[in-house]
């Protein structure tokens, strides 16, 4: 029997957990659905990631409001993917911050990505009609962007670590608390999505930079919060291993179909039961095949191309 397309048949609600990681530092995780976070400044809030729709975002904000009523000054978006950014209007933030490449990617492929992601995982798009349009950053940076949290709260520093999950991922670092919000550059017990990735950079210099912060708490894009240096190292290591296995298997394969079958076989024992593994793998292998055959930038995913790749590899 054919596998249902991507996560189109995944309709089960996930349980959301709000965790306080340090005073005024919050993460909402959801059993493999996209994670979000927030950091209190002295008299304002910084929110990290926006979820897929304003209605989905408002449910998160209602929970956050049980802890703080400070106004939202900054909304930080780790990268351009629709399920991270299209809920932005719910935050009413003064400033929306992304990496400069993310702004370019939204202009280049934001509409197509929206259609693609909606078809792949409709459950995340609660009341899709509440989305007013694409999300545009109002501040961008190339290397780093520092937010002074005020009082004696220290800084929140946004860093670009190089090409990885996309061309423009940022991470948010709290040096005083040693907490890192890593976006989709690191997953903790959830499968990687690499359909828009630069695998070789990500698996080497980019993850080296992420690891070099020496975080003691790490919030990845999906999955549980990693607590303690050992769990942080394990999450980064898992991400690197997933990429390394894909690189090894796809490099050695003679055809795209063979690349998919070999990568699936090699990854399945460790990662097969993790969220979105089957969903992601055809798109991942397609992109890596391109990357290894000289296609510098990821091709744009459209609802049509998604189906073609799925039918060729996964059905
Ligand atoms: Zn993503």
PDB file of C-alpha atoms and ligand atoms in Angstrom:
ATOM      1  CA  UNK A   1       0.000   0.000   0.000  1.00  0.00           C
ATOM      2  CA  UNK A   2       1.261   3.465  -0.850  1.00  0.00           C
ATOM      3  CA  UNK A   3       2.423   5.596   2.065  1.00  0.00           C
ATOM      4  CA  UNK A   4       0.243   8.684   2.556  1.00  0.00           C
ATOM      5  CA  UNK A   5       1.942  11.838   1.265  1.00  0.00           C
ATOM      6  CA  UNK A   6       4.384  13.408   3.763  1.00  0.00           C
ATOM      7  CA  UNK A   7       2.470  14.096   7.043  1.00  0.00           C
ATOM      8  CA  UNK A   8      -0.902  14.630   5.382  1.00  0.00           C
ATOM      9  CA  UNK A   9      -2.394  11.701   7.331  1.00  0.00           C
ATOM     10  CA  UNK A  10      -0.865  12.775  10.670  1.00  0.00           C
ATOM     11  CA  UNK A  11      -3.839  14.326  12.447  1.00  0.00           C
ATOM     12  CA  UNK A  12      -3.126  13.439  16.093  1.00  0.00           C
ATOM     13  CA  UNK A  13      -2.685  16.422  18.404  1.00  0.00           C
ATOM     14  CA  UNK A  14       0.651  16.639  20.196  1.00  0.00           C
ATOM     15  CA  UNK A  15       0.939  17.494  23.862  1.00  0.00           C
ATOM     16  CA  UNK A  16       2.613  20.858  24.443  1.00  0.00           C
ATOM     17  CA  UNK A  17       4.886  21.406  27.448  1.00  0.00           C
ATOM     18  CA  UNK A  18       5.925  24.840  28.663  1.00  0.00           C
ATOM     19  CA  UNK A  19       9.227  24.695  30.519  1.00  0.00           C
ATOM     20  CA  UNK A  20      10.995  27.445  32.446  1.00  0.00           C
ATOM     21  CA  UNK A  21      14.700  26.939  31.632  1.00  0.00           C
ATOM     22  CA  UNK A  22      16.007  29.777  33.828  1.00  0.00           C
ATOM     23  CA  UNK A  23      14.408  32.844  35.346  1.00  0.00           C
ATOM     24  CA  UNK A  24      12.488  34.510  32.521  1.00  0.00           C
ATOM     25  CA  UNK A  25      13.512  31.949  29.856  1.00  0.00           C
ATOM     26  CA  UNK A  26      10.781  29.740  28.429  1.00  0.00           C
ATOM     27  CA  UNK A  27      10.467  26.940  25.888  1.00  0.00           C
ATOM     28  CA  UNK A  28       7.350  25.280  24.544  1.00  0.00           C
ATOM     29  CA  UNK A  29       8.032  21.809  23.156  1.00  0.00           C
ATOM     30  CA  UNK A  30       5.465  19.571  21.506  1.00  0.00           C
ATOM     31  CA  UNK A  31       6.567  15.942  21.048  1.00  0.00           C
ATOM     32  CA  UNK A  32       8.281  16.609  17.720  1.00  0.00           C
ATOM     33  CA  UNK A  33       6.151  19.491  16.440  1.00  0.00           C
ATOM     34  CA  UNK A  34       8.039  22.815  16.028  1.00  0.00           C
ATOM     35  CA  UNK A  35       9.367  24.288  19.278  1.00  0.00           C
ATOM     36  CA  UNK A  36       9.095  27.959  20.286  1.00  0.00           C
ATOM     37  CA  UNK A  37      10.581  30.064  23.062  1.00  0.00           C
ATOM     38  CA  UNK A  38      10.625  33.401  24.853  1.00  0.00           C
ATOM     39  CA  UNK A  39      13.110  35.446  26.882  1.00  0.00           C
ATOM     40  CA  UNK A  40      12.171  38.221  29.313  1.00  0.00           C
ATOM     41  CA  UNK A  41      13.998  41.508  29.155  1.00  0.00           C
ATOM     42  CA  UNK A  42      13.690  44.024  31.985  1.00  0.00           C
ATOM     43  CA  UNK A  43      10.541  45.584  30.540  1.00  0.00           C
ATOM     44  CA  UNK A  44       9.956  43.698  27.292  1.00  0.00           C
ATOM     45  CA  UNK A  45       9.863  40.213  25.786  1.00  0.00           C
ATOM     46  CA  UNK A  46      11.770  38.524  22.997  1.00  0.00           C
ATOM     47  CA  UNK A  47       9.855  35.693  21.333  1.00  0.00           C
ATOM     48  CA  UNK A  48      11.634  33.010  19.311  1.00  0.00           C
ATOM     49  CA  UNK A  49       9.759  31.467  16.352  1.00  0.00           C
ATOM     50  CA  UNK A  50       6.161  32.172  15.374  1.00  0.00           C
ATOM     51  CA  UNK A  51       4.472  28.814  14.524  1.00  0.00           C
ATOM     52  CA  UNK A  52       2.442  28.256  11.360  1.00  0.00           C
ATOM     53  CA  UNK A  53      -0.590  30.488  11.862  1.00  0.00           C
ATOM     54  CA  UNK A  54      -1.693  33.377  14.086  1.00  0.00           C
ATOM     55  CA  UNK A  55      -4.293  31.092  15.697  1.00  0.00           C
ATOM     56  CA  UNK A  56      -1.609  28.543  16.621  1.00  0.00           C
ATOM     57  CA  UNK A  57       0.608  31.358  17.912  1.00  0.00           C
ATOM     58  CA  UNK A  58      -2.149  32.840  20.071  1.00  0.00           C
ATOM     59  CA  UNK A  59      -2.535  29.536  21.921  1.00  0.00           C
ATOM     60  CA  UNK A  60       1.197  29.657  22.774  1.00  0.00           C
ATOM     61  CA  UNK A  61       0.983  33.309  23.804  1.00  0.00           C
ATOM     62  CA  UNK A  62      -1.955  32.546  26.110  1.00  0.00           C
ATOM     63  CA  UNK A  63       0.264  30.089  27.973  1.00  0.00           C
ATOM     64  CA  UNK A  64       3.172  32.506  28.046  1.00  0.00           C
ATOM     65  CA  UNK A  65       0.865  35.170  29.484  1.00  0.00           C
ATOM     66  CA  UNK A  66       0.404  33.003  32.576  1.00  0.00           C
ATOM     67  CA  UNK A  67       4.050  33.876  33.343  1.00  0.00           C
ATOM     68  CA  UNK A  68       4.549  37.440  32.112  1.00  0.00           C
ATOM     69  CA  UNK A  69       2.526  40.334  30.729  1.00  0.00           C
ATOM     70  CA  UNK A  70       5.496  42.270  29.296  1.00  0.00           C
ATOM     71  CA  UNK A  71       5.032  43.634  25.775  1.00  0.00           C
ATOM     72  CA  UNK A  72       6.730  41.814  22.891  1.00  0.00           C
ATOM     73  CA  UNK A  73       9.467  44.009  21.470  1.00  0.00           C
ATOM     74  CA  UNK A  74      11.298  41.444  19.340  1.00  0.00           C
ATOM     75  CA  UNK A  75      10.154  38.426  17.375  1.00  0.00           C
ATOM     76  CA  UNK A  76      13.194  36.408  16.277  1.00  0.00           C
ATOM     77  CA  UNK A  77      12.728  33.921  13.422  1.00  0.00           C
ATOM     78  CA  UNK A  78      15.430  31.271  13.002  1.00  0.00           C
ATOM     79  CA  UNK A  79      14.786  30.733   9.266  1.00  0.00           C
ATOM     80  CA  UNK A  80      12.187  31.165   6.537  1.00  0.00           C
ATOM     81  CA  UNK A  81      10.158  27.935   6.726  1.00  0.00           C
ATOM     82  CA  UNK A  82       6.408  28.532   6.822  1.00  0.00           C
ATOM     83  CA  UNK A  83       5.725  26.578  10.013  1.00  0.00           C
ATOM     84  CA  UNK A  84       8.172  28.890  11.819  1.00  0.00           C
ATOM     85  CA  UNK A  85       7.111  32.269  10.511  1.00  0.00           C
ATOM     86  CA  UNK A  86       3.512  32.579   9.277  1.00  0.00           C
ATOM     87  CA  UNK A  87       2.042  33.087  12.763  1.00  0.00           C
ATOM     88  CA  UNK A  88       4.055  36.293  13.200  1.00  0.00           C
ATOM     89  CA  UNK A  89       1.143  38.742  13.102  1.00  0.00           C
ATOM     90  CA  UNK A  90      -0.202  37.380  16.422  1.00  0.00           C
ATOM     91  CA  UNK A  91       2.828  38.715  18.313  1.00  0.00           C
ATOM     92  CA  UNK A  92       2.392  42.405  17.539  1.00  0.00           C
ATOM     93  CA  UNK A  93       6.186  42.720  17.882  1.00  0.00           C
ATOM     94  CA  UNK A  94       7.909  46.081  17.344  1.00  0.00           C
ATOM     95  CA  UNK A  95      10.784  44.393  15.514  1.00  0.00           C
ATOM     96  CA  UNK A  96      10.931  41.124  13.538  1.00  0.00           C
ATOM     97  CA  UNK A  97      14.538  39.901  13.224  1.00  0.00           C
ATOM     98  CA  UNK A  98      15.974  37.360  10.785  1.00  0.00           C
ATOM     99  CA  UNK A  99      19.268  36.707   9.075  1.00  0.00           C
ATOM    100  CA  UNK A 100      19.643  38.734   5.855  1.00  0.00           C
ATOM    101  CA  UNK A 101      19.546  35.559   3.737  1.00  0.00           C
ATOM    102  CA  UNK A 102      16.192  34.669   5.250  1.00  0.00           C
ATOM    103  CA  UNK A 103      14.699  37.882   3.929  1.00  0.00           C
ATOM    104  CA  UNK A 104      16.026  37.035   0.451  1.00  0.00           C
ATOM    105  CA  UNK A 105      14.630  33.501   0.678  1.00  0.00           C
ATOM    106  CA  UNK A 106      11.190  34.784   1.693  1.00  0.00           C
ATOM    107  CA  UNK A 107      11.207  37.064  -1.347  1.00  0.00           C
ATOM    108  CA  UNK A 108      12.478  34.328  -3.649  1.00  0.00           C
ATOM    109  CA  UNK A 109      10.435  31.313  -2.502  1.00  0.00           C
ATOM    110  CA  UNK A 110       8.204  32.222   0.440  1.00  0.00           C
ATOM    111  CA  UNK A 111       4.938  31.749  -1.465  1.00  0.00           C
ATOM    112  CA  UNK A 112       5.932  28.344  -2.842  1.00  0.00           C
ATOM    113  CA  UNK A 113       7.246  27.197   0.537  1.00  0.00           C
ATOM    114  CA  UNK A 114       3.941  28.150   2.166  1.00  0.00           C
ATOM    115  CA  UNK A 115       1.958  26.012  -0.321  1.00  0.00           C
ATOM    116  CA  UNK A 116       4.435  23.151  -0.027  1.00  0.00           C
ATOM    117  CA  UNK A 117       4.504  23.050   3.772  1.00  0.00           C
ATOM    118  CA  UNK A 118       0.729  23.389   4.075  1.00  0.00           C
ATOM    119  CA  UNK A 119       0.200  20.329   1.869  1.00  0.00           C
ATOM    120  CA  UNK A 120       2.919  18.349   3.615  1.00  0.00           C
ATOM    121  CA  UNK A 121       1.656  18.904   7.182  1.00  0.00           C
ATOM    122  CA  UNK A 122      -1.785  20.524   7.258  1.00  0.00           C
ATOM    123  CA  UNK A 123      -2.306  19.750  10.960  1.00  0.00           C
ATOM    124  CA  UNK A 124       0.161  22.494  11.945  1.00  0.00           C
ATOM    125  CA  UNK A 125      -1.802  25.150  10.049  1.00  0.00           C
ATOM    126  CA  UNK A 126      -4.604  25.858  12.534  1.00  0.00           C
ATOM    127  CA  UNK A 127      -7.148  28.090  10.797  1.00  0.00           C
ATOM    128  CA  UNK A 128      -4.968  28.846   7.770  1.00  0.00           C
ATOM    129  CA  UNK A 129      -7.254  31.720   6.744  1.00  0.00           C
ATOM    130  CA  UNK A 130      -5.914  33.649   9.765  1.00  0.00           C
ATOM    131  CA  UNK A 131      -2.536  34.085   7.976  1.00  0.00           C
ATOM    132  CA  UNK A 132      -2.474  37.634   6.571  1.00  0.00           C
ATOM    133  CA  UNK A 133       0.356  36.958   4.082  1.00  0.00           C
ATOM    134  CA  UNK A 134       4.086  36.387   4.023  1.00  0.00           C
ATOM    135  CA  UNK A 135       6.093  37.484   7.077  1.00  0.00           C
ATOM    136  CA  UNK A 136       8.696  40.180   6.388  1.00  0.00           C
ATOM    137  CA  UNK A 137      11.539  40.950   8.792  1.00  0.00           C
ATOM    138  CA  UNK A 138      12.024  44.573   9.832  1.00  0.00           C
ATOM    139  CA  UNK A 139      15.648  44.068  10.945  1.00  0.00           C
ATOM    140  CA  UNK A 140      18.286  41.760   9.463  1.00  0.00           C
ATOM    141  CA  UNK A 141      21.969  41.084  10.088  1.00  0.00           C
ATOM    142  CA  UNK A 142      24.851  39.185   8.519  1.00  0.00           C
ATOM    143  CA  UNK A 143      27.028  37.941  11.399  1.00  0.00           C
ATOM    144  CA  UNK A 144      25.543  38.814  14.794  1.00  0.00           C
ATOM    145  CA  UNK A 145      22.812  40.909  16.393  1.00  0.00           C
ATOM    146  CA  UNK A 146      22.871  41.728  20.114  1.00  0.00           C
ATOM    147  CA  UNK A 147      19.782  42.495  22.202  1.00  0.00           C
ATOM    148  CA  UNK A 148      20.533  44.106  25.588  1.00  0.00           C
ATOM    149  CA  UNK A 149      17.913  42.628  27.907  1.00  0.00           C
ATOM    150  CA  UNK A 150      18.179  45.540  30.334  1.00  0.00           C
ATOM    151  CA  UNK A 151      18.788  45.691  34.092  1.00  0.00           C
ATOM    152  CA  UNK A 152      21.329  43.044  35.027  1.00  0.00           C
ATOM    153  CA  UNK A 153      19.853  40.464  32.659  1.00  0.00           C
ATOM    154  CA  UNK A 154      22.730  40.435  30.184  1.00  0.00           C
ATOM    155  CA  UNK A 155      22.426  40.017  26.428  1.00  0.00           C
ATOM    156  CA  UNK A 156      20.643  37.776  23.994  1.00  0.00           C
ATOM    157  CA  UNK A 157      22.966  37.363  21.011  1.00  0.00           C
ATOM    158  CA  UNK A 158      21.788  36.168  17.614  1.00  0.00           C
ATOM    159  CA  UNK A 159      24.535  34.448  15.605  1.00  0.00           C
ATOM    160  CA  UNK A 160      24.891  33.217  12.052  1.00  0.00           C
ATOM    161  CA  UNK A 161      26.868  29.953  12.080  1.00  0.00           C
ATOM    162  CA  UNK A 162      27.071  29.349   8.321  1.00  0.00           C
ATOM    163  CA  UNK A 163      24.889  27.500   5.839  1.00  0.00           C
ATOM    164  CA  UNK A 164      23.023  24.542   7.292  1.00  0.00           C
ATOM    165  CA  UNK A 165      19.346  23.616   7.475  1.00  0.00           C
ATOM    166  CA  UNK A 166      18.831  26.577   5.112  1.00  0.00           C
ATOM    167  CA  UNK A 167      21.020  29.306   3.699  1.00  0.00           C
ATOM    168  CA  UNK A 168      20.080  31.708   6.517  1.00  0.00           C
ATOM    169  CA  UNK A 169      19.646  30.011   9.900  1.00  0.00           C
ATOM    170  CA  UNK A 170      20.320  31.936  13.082  1.00  0.00           C
ATOM    171  CA  UNK A 171      20.766  30.705  16.651  1.00  0.00           C
ATOM    172  CA  UNK A 172      19.904  32.690  19.794  1.00  0.00           C
ATOM    173  CA  UNK A 173      22.440  32.513  22.621  1.00  0.00           C
ATOM    174  CA  UNK A 174      22.119  33.556  26.263  1.00  0.00           C
ATOM    175  CA  UNK A 175      25.765  33.620  27.416  1.00  0.00           C
ATOM    176  CA  UNK A 176      24.962  34.235  31.063  1.00  0.00           C
ATOM    177  CA  UNK A 177      22.562  31.288  31.347  1.00  0.00           C
ATOM    178  CA  UNK A 178      24.404  29.221  28.707  1.00  0.00           C
ATOM    179  CA  UNK A 179      21.119  28.497  26.923  1.00  0.00           C
ATOM    180  CA  UNK A 180      21.027  28.099  23.136  1.00  0.00           C
ATOM    181  CA  UNK A 181      17.932  28.225  20.937  1.00  0.00           C
ATOM    182  CA  UNK A 182      19.299  26.395  17.891  1.00  0.00           C
ATOM    183  CA  UNK A 183      16.329  26.380  15.506  1.00  0.00           C
ATOM    184  CA  UNK A 184      16.392  23.507  13.030  1.00  0.00           C
ATOM    185  CA  UNK A 185      20.210  23.377  12.999  1.00  0.00           C
ATOM    186  CA  UNK A 186      19.913  20.826  15.824  1.00  0.00           C
ATOM    187  CA  UNK A 187      17.162  18.308  16.464  1.00  0.00           C
ATOM    188  CA  UNK A 188      16.855  16.374  19.676  1.00  0.00           C
ATOM    189  CA  UNK A 189      15.320  12.966  19.067  1.00  0.00           C
ATOM    190  CA  UNK A 190      13.465  14.129  15.977  1.00  0.00           C
ATOM    191  CA  UNK A 191      14.379  13.461  12.363  1.00  0.00           C
ATOM    192  CA  UNK A 192      16.162  16.136  10.332  1.00  0.00           C
ATOM    193  CA  UNK A 193      14.558  17.937   7.427  1.00  0.00           C
ATOM    194  CA  UNK A 194      17.304  18.711   4.907  1.00  0.00           C
ATOM    195  CA  UNK A 195      15.340  19.500   1.749  1.00  0.00           C
ATOM    196  CA  UNK A 196      16.676  23.081   1.686  1.00  0.00           C
ATOM    197  CA  UNK A 197      20.024  22.311   3.264  1.00  0.00           C
ATOM    198  CA  UNK A 198      23.731  22.576   2.580  1.00  0.00           C
ATOM    199  CA  UNK A 199      24.668  19.180   4.000  1.00  0.00           C
ATOM    200  CA  UNK A 200      28.457  19.413   3.792  1.00  0.00           C
ATOM    201  CA  UNK A 201      28.669  22.831   5.454  1.00  0.00           C
ATOM    202  CA  UNK A 202      26.085  21.877   8.066  1.00  0.00           C
ATOM    203  CA  UNK A 203      27.810  18.600   9.041  1.00  0.00           C
ATOM    204  CA  UNK A 204      31.190  20.301   9.446  1.00  0.00           C
ATOM    205  CA  UNK A 205      31.876  24.006  10.097  1.00  0.00           C
ATOM    206  CA  UNK A 206      28.315  25.027  10.951  1.00  0.00           C
ATOM    207  CA  UNK A 207      27.772  22.370  13.611  1.00  0.00           C
ATOM    208  CA  UNK A 208      31.296  23.040  14.887  1.00  0.00           C
ATOM    209  CA  UNK A 209      30.257  26.633  15.529  1.00  0.00           C
ATOM    210  CA  UNK A 210      27.011  25.561  17.188  1.00  0.00           C
ATOM    211  CA  UNK A 211      28.931  23.176  19.457  1.00  0.00           C
ATOM    212  CA  UNK A 212      31.535  25.837  20.274  1.00  0.00           C
ATOM    213  CA  UNK A 213      29.079  27.863  22.362  1.00  0.00           C
ATOM    214  CA  UNK A 214      29.373  25.212  25.057  1.00  0.00           C
ATOM    215  CA  UNK A 215      25.653  25.379  25.814  1.00  0.00           C
ATOM    216  CA  UNK A 216      24.391  23.723  28.965  1.00  0.00           C
ATOM    217  CA  UNK A 217      20.781  23.825  27.772  1.00  0.00           C
ATOM    218  CA  UNK A 218      19.747  23.543  24.138  1.00  0.00           C
ATOM    219  CA  UNK A 219      16.333  23.987  22.553  1.00  0.00           C
ATOM    220  CA  UNK A 220      16.355  22.403  19.099  1.00  0.00           C
ATOM    221  CA  UNK A 221      13.845  22.934  16.345  1.00  0.00           C
ATOM    222  CA  UNK A 222      11.854  19.887  17.327  1.00  0.00           C
ATOM    223  CA  UNK A 223      11.976  17.402  20.168  1.00  0.00           C
ATOM    224  CA  UNK A 224      12.748  17.634  23.865  1.00  0.00           C
ATOM    225  CA  UNK A 225      14.929  20.273  25.534  1.00  0.00           C
ATOM    226  CA  UNK A 226      18.508  18.990  25.968  1.00  0.00           C
ATOM    227  CA  UNK A 227      19.554  19.613  29.554  1.00  0.00           C
ATOM    228  CA  UNK A 228      23.156  19.417  30.664  1.00  0.00           C
ATOM    229  CA  UNK A 229      26.339  19.272  28.604  1.00  0.00           C
ATOM    230  CA  UNK A 230      25.902  15.538  27.959  1.00  0.00           C
ATOM    231  CA  UNK A 231      22.437  15.861  26.433  1.00  0.00           C
ATOM    232  CA  UNK A 232      23.496  18.912  24.406  1.00  0.00           C
ATOM    233  CA  UNK A 233      26.445  16.960  23.026  1.00  0.00           C
ATOM    234  CA  UNK A 234      24.137  14.041  22.218  1.00  0.00           C
ATOM    235  CA  UNK A 235      21.697  16.281  20.314  1.00  0.00           C
ATOM    236  CA  UNK A 236      24.478  17.868  18.254  1.00  0.00           C
ATOM    237  CA  UNK A 237      26.023  14.432  17.743  1.00  0.00           C
ATOM    238  CA  UNK A 238      22.740  12.947  16.559  1.00  0.00           C
ATOM    239  CA  UNK A 239      22.312  15.769  14.071  1.00  0.00           C
ATOM    240  CA  UNK A 240      25.847  15.294  12.774  1.00  0.00           C
ATOM    241  CA  UNK A 241      25.452  11.510  12.542  1.00  0.00           C
ATOM    242  CA  UNK A 242      22.183  11.787  10.595  1.00  0.00           C
ATOM    243  CA  UNK A 243      23.907  14.074   8.080  1.00  0.00           C
ATOM    244  CA  UNK A 244      27.029  11.899   7.910  1.00  0.00           C
ATOM    245  CA  UNK A 245      25.024   8.755   7.166  1.00  0.00           C
ATOM    246  CA  UNK A 246      23.083  10.547   4.436  1.00  0.00           C
ATOM    247  CA  UNK A 247      26.298  11.902   2.905  1.00  0.00           C
ATOM    248  CA  UNK A 248      27.936   8.471   2.931  1.00  0.00           C
ATOM    249  CA  UNK A 249      24.980   6.609   1.449  1.00  0.00           C
ATOM    250  CA  UNK A 250      23.960   9.132  -1.183  1.00  0.00           C
ATOM    251  CA  UNK A 251      27.569   9.689  -2.319  1.00  0.00           C
ATOM    252  CA  UNK A 252      27.995   5.984  -2.959  1.00  0.00           C
ATOM    253  CA  UNK A 253      24.735   5.450  -4.837  1.00  0.00           C
ATOM    254  CA  UNK A 254      24.462   5.235  -8.622  1.00  0.00           C
ATOM    255  CA  UNK A 255      20.905   6.512  -9.017  1.00  0.00           C
ATOM    256  CA  UNK A 256      18.536   8.728  -7.032  1.00  0.00           C
ATOM    257  CA  UNK A 257      16.260   5.778  -6.287  1.00  0.00           C
ATOM    258  CA  UNK A 258      19.173   3.736  -5.023  1.00  0.00           C
ATOM    259  CA  UNK A 259      20.346   6.687  -2.926  1.00  0.00           C
ATOM    260  CA  UNK A 260      16.954   6.839  -1.258  1.00  0.00           C
ATOM    261  CA  UNK A 261      16.810   3.102  -0.582  1.00  0.00           C
ATOM    262  CA  UNK A 262      20.322   2.972   0.847  1.00  0.00           C
ATOM    263  CA  UNK A 263      19.872   6.071   3.007  1.00  0.00           C
ATOM    264  CA  UNK A 264      16.568   4.719   4.290  1.00  0.00           C
ATOM    265  CA  UNK A 265      18.102   1.370   5.139  1.00  0.00           C
ATOM    266  CA  UNK A 266      21.059   2.922   6.937  1.00  0.00           C
ATOM    267  CA  UNK A 267      19.086   5.513   8.927  1.00  0.00           C
ATOM    268  CA  UNK A 268      15.993   3.494   9.770  1.00  0.00           C
ATOM    269  CA  UNK A 269      17.358   1.431  12.692  1.00  0.00           C
ATOM    270  CA  UNK A 270      18.325   4.510  14.710  1.00  0.00           C
ATOM    271  CA  UNK A 271      15.917   7.171  13.431  1.00  0.00           C
ATOM    272  CA  UNK A 272      12.962   5.363  11.861  1.00  0.00           C
ATOM    273  CA  UNK A 273      10.651   5.819  14.828  1.00  0.00           C
ATOM    274  CA  UNK A 274      11.430   9.498  15.334  1.00  0.00           C
ATOM    275  CA  UNK A 275       8.958  12.216  14.336  1.00  0.00           C
ATOM    276  CA  UNK A 276       8.728  13.065  10.614  1.00  0.00           C
ATOM    277  CA  UNK A 277      11.380  10.547   9.515  1.00  0.00           C
ATOM    278  CA  UNK A 278       9.359   9.053   6.642  1.00  0.00           C
ATOM    279  CA  UNK A 279       7.933  12.461   5.782  1.00  0.00           C
ATOM    280  CA  UNK A 280      11.332  14.084   5.320  1.00  0.00           C
ATOM    281  CA  UNK A 281      13.544  11.458   3.746  1.00  0.00           C
ATOM    282  CA  UNK A 282      12.488  11.706   0.066  1.00  0.00           C
ATOM    283  CA  UNK A 283      12.942  15.487   0.111  1.00  0.00           C
ATOM    284  CA  UNK A 284      16.219  15.167   1.983  1.00  0.00           C
ATOM    285  CA  UNK A 285      17.716  12.678  -0.457  1.00  0.00           C
ATOM    286  CA  UNK A 286      16.529  14.671  -3.468  1.00  0.00           C
ATOM    287  CA  UNK A 287      18.296  17.797  -2.213  1.00  0.00           C
ATOM    288  CA  UNK A 288      21.474  15.966  -1.226  1.00  0.00           C
ATOM    289  CA  UNK A 289      21.591  14.253  -4.622  1.00  0.00           C
ATOM    290  CA  UNK A 290      21.437  17.696  -6.235  1.00  0.00           C
ATOM    291  CA  UNK A 291      24.073  19.104  -3.884  1.00  0.00           C
ATOM    292  CA  UNK A 292      26.481  16.280  -4.687  1.00  0.00           C
ATOM    293  CA  UNK A 293      25.869  16.791  -8.413  1.00  0.00           C
ATOM    294  CA  UNK A 294      26.770  20.448  -8.479  1.00  0.00           C
ATOM    295  CA  UNK A 295      23.416  22.161  -7.842  1.00  0.00           C
ATOM    296  CA  UNK A 296      24.687  24.933  -5.585  1.00  0.00           C
ATOM    297  CA  UNK A 297      21.449  26.310  -4.161  1.00  0.00           C
ATOM    298  CA  UNK A 298      18.416  24.176  -3.237  1.00  0.00           C
ATOM    299  CA  UNK A 299      15.743  24.085  -5.917  1.00  0.00           C
ATOM    300  CA  UNK A 300      12.428  25.623  -4.919  1.00  0.00           C
ATOM    301  CA  UNK A 301       9.916  23.130  -3.561  1.00  0.00           C
ATOM    302  CA  UNK A 302       6.441  23.521  -4.953  1.00  0.00           C
ATOM    303  CA  UNK A 303       3.322  21.518  -4.156  1.00  0.00           C
ATOM    304  CA  UNK A 304       3.741  19.838  -7.568  1.00  0.00           C
ATOM    305  CA  UNK A 305       7.422  19.001  -7.227  1.00  0.00           C
ATOM    306  CA  UNK A 306       6.770  17.612  -3.725  1.00  0.00           C
ATOM    307  CA  UNK A 307       4.323  15.087  -5.164  1.00  0.00           C
ATOM    308  CA  UNK A 308       6.629  14.098  -8.002  1.00  0.00           C
ATOM    309  CA  UNK A 309       9.537  13.363  -5.670  1.00  0.00           C
ATOM    310  CA  UNK A 310       7.288  11.557  -3.221  1.00  0.00           C
ATOM    311  CA  UNK A 311       5.777   9.367  -5.938  1.00  0.00           C
ATOM    312  CA  UNK A 312       9.182   8.561  -7.365  1.00  0.00           C
ATOM    313  CA  UNK A 313      10.865   7.658  -4.077  1.00  0.00           C
ATOM    314  CA  UNK A 314       8.479   6.924  -1.278  1.00  0.00           C
ATOM    315  CA  UNK A 315       5.210   5.564  -2.612  1.00  0.00           C
TER     316      UNK A 315
HETATM  317 ZN1  LIG B   1      12.931  24.360   8.963  1.00  0.00          ZN
END
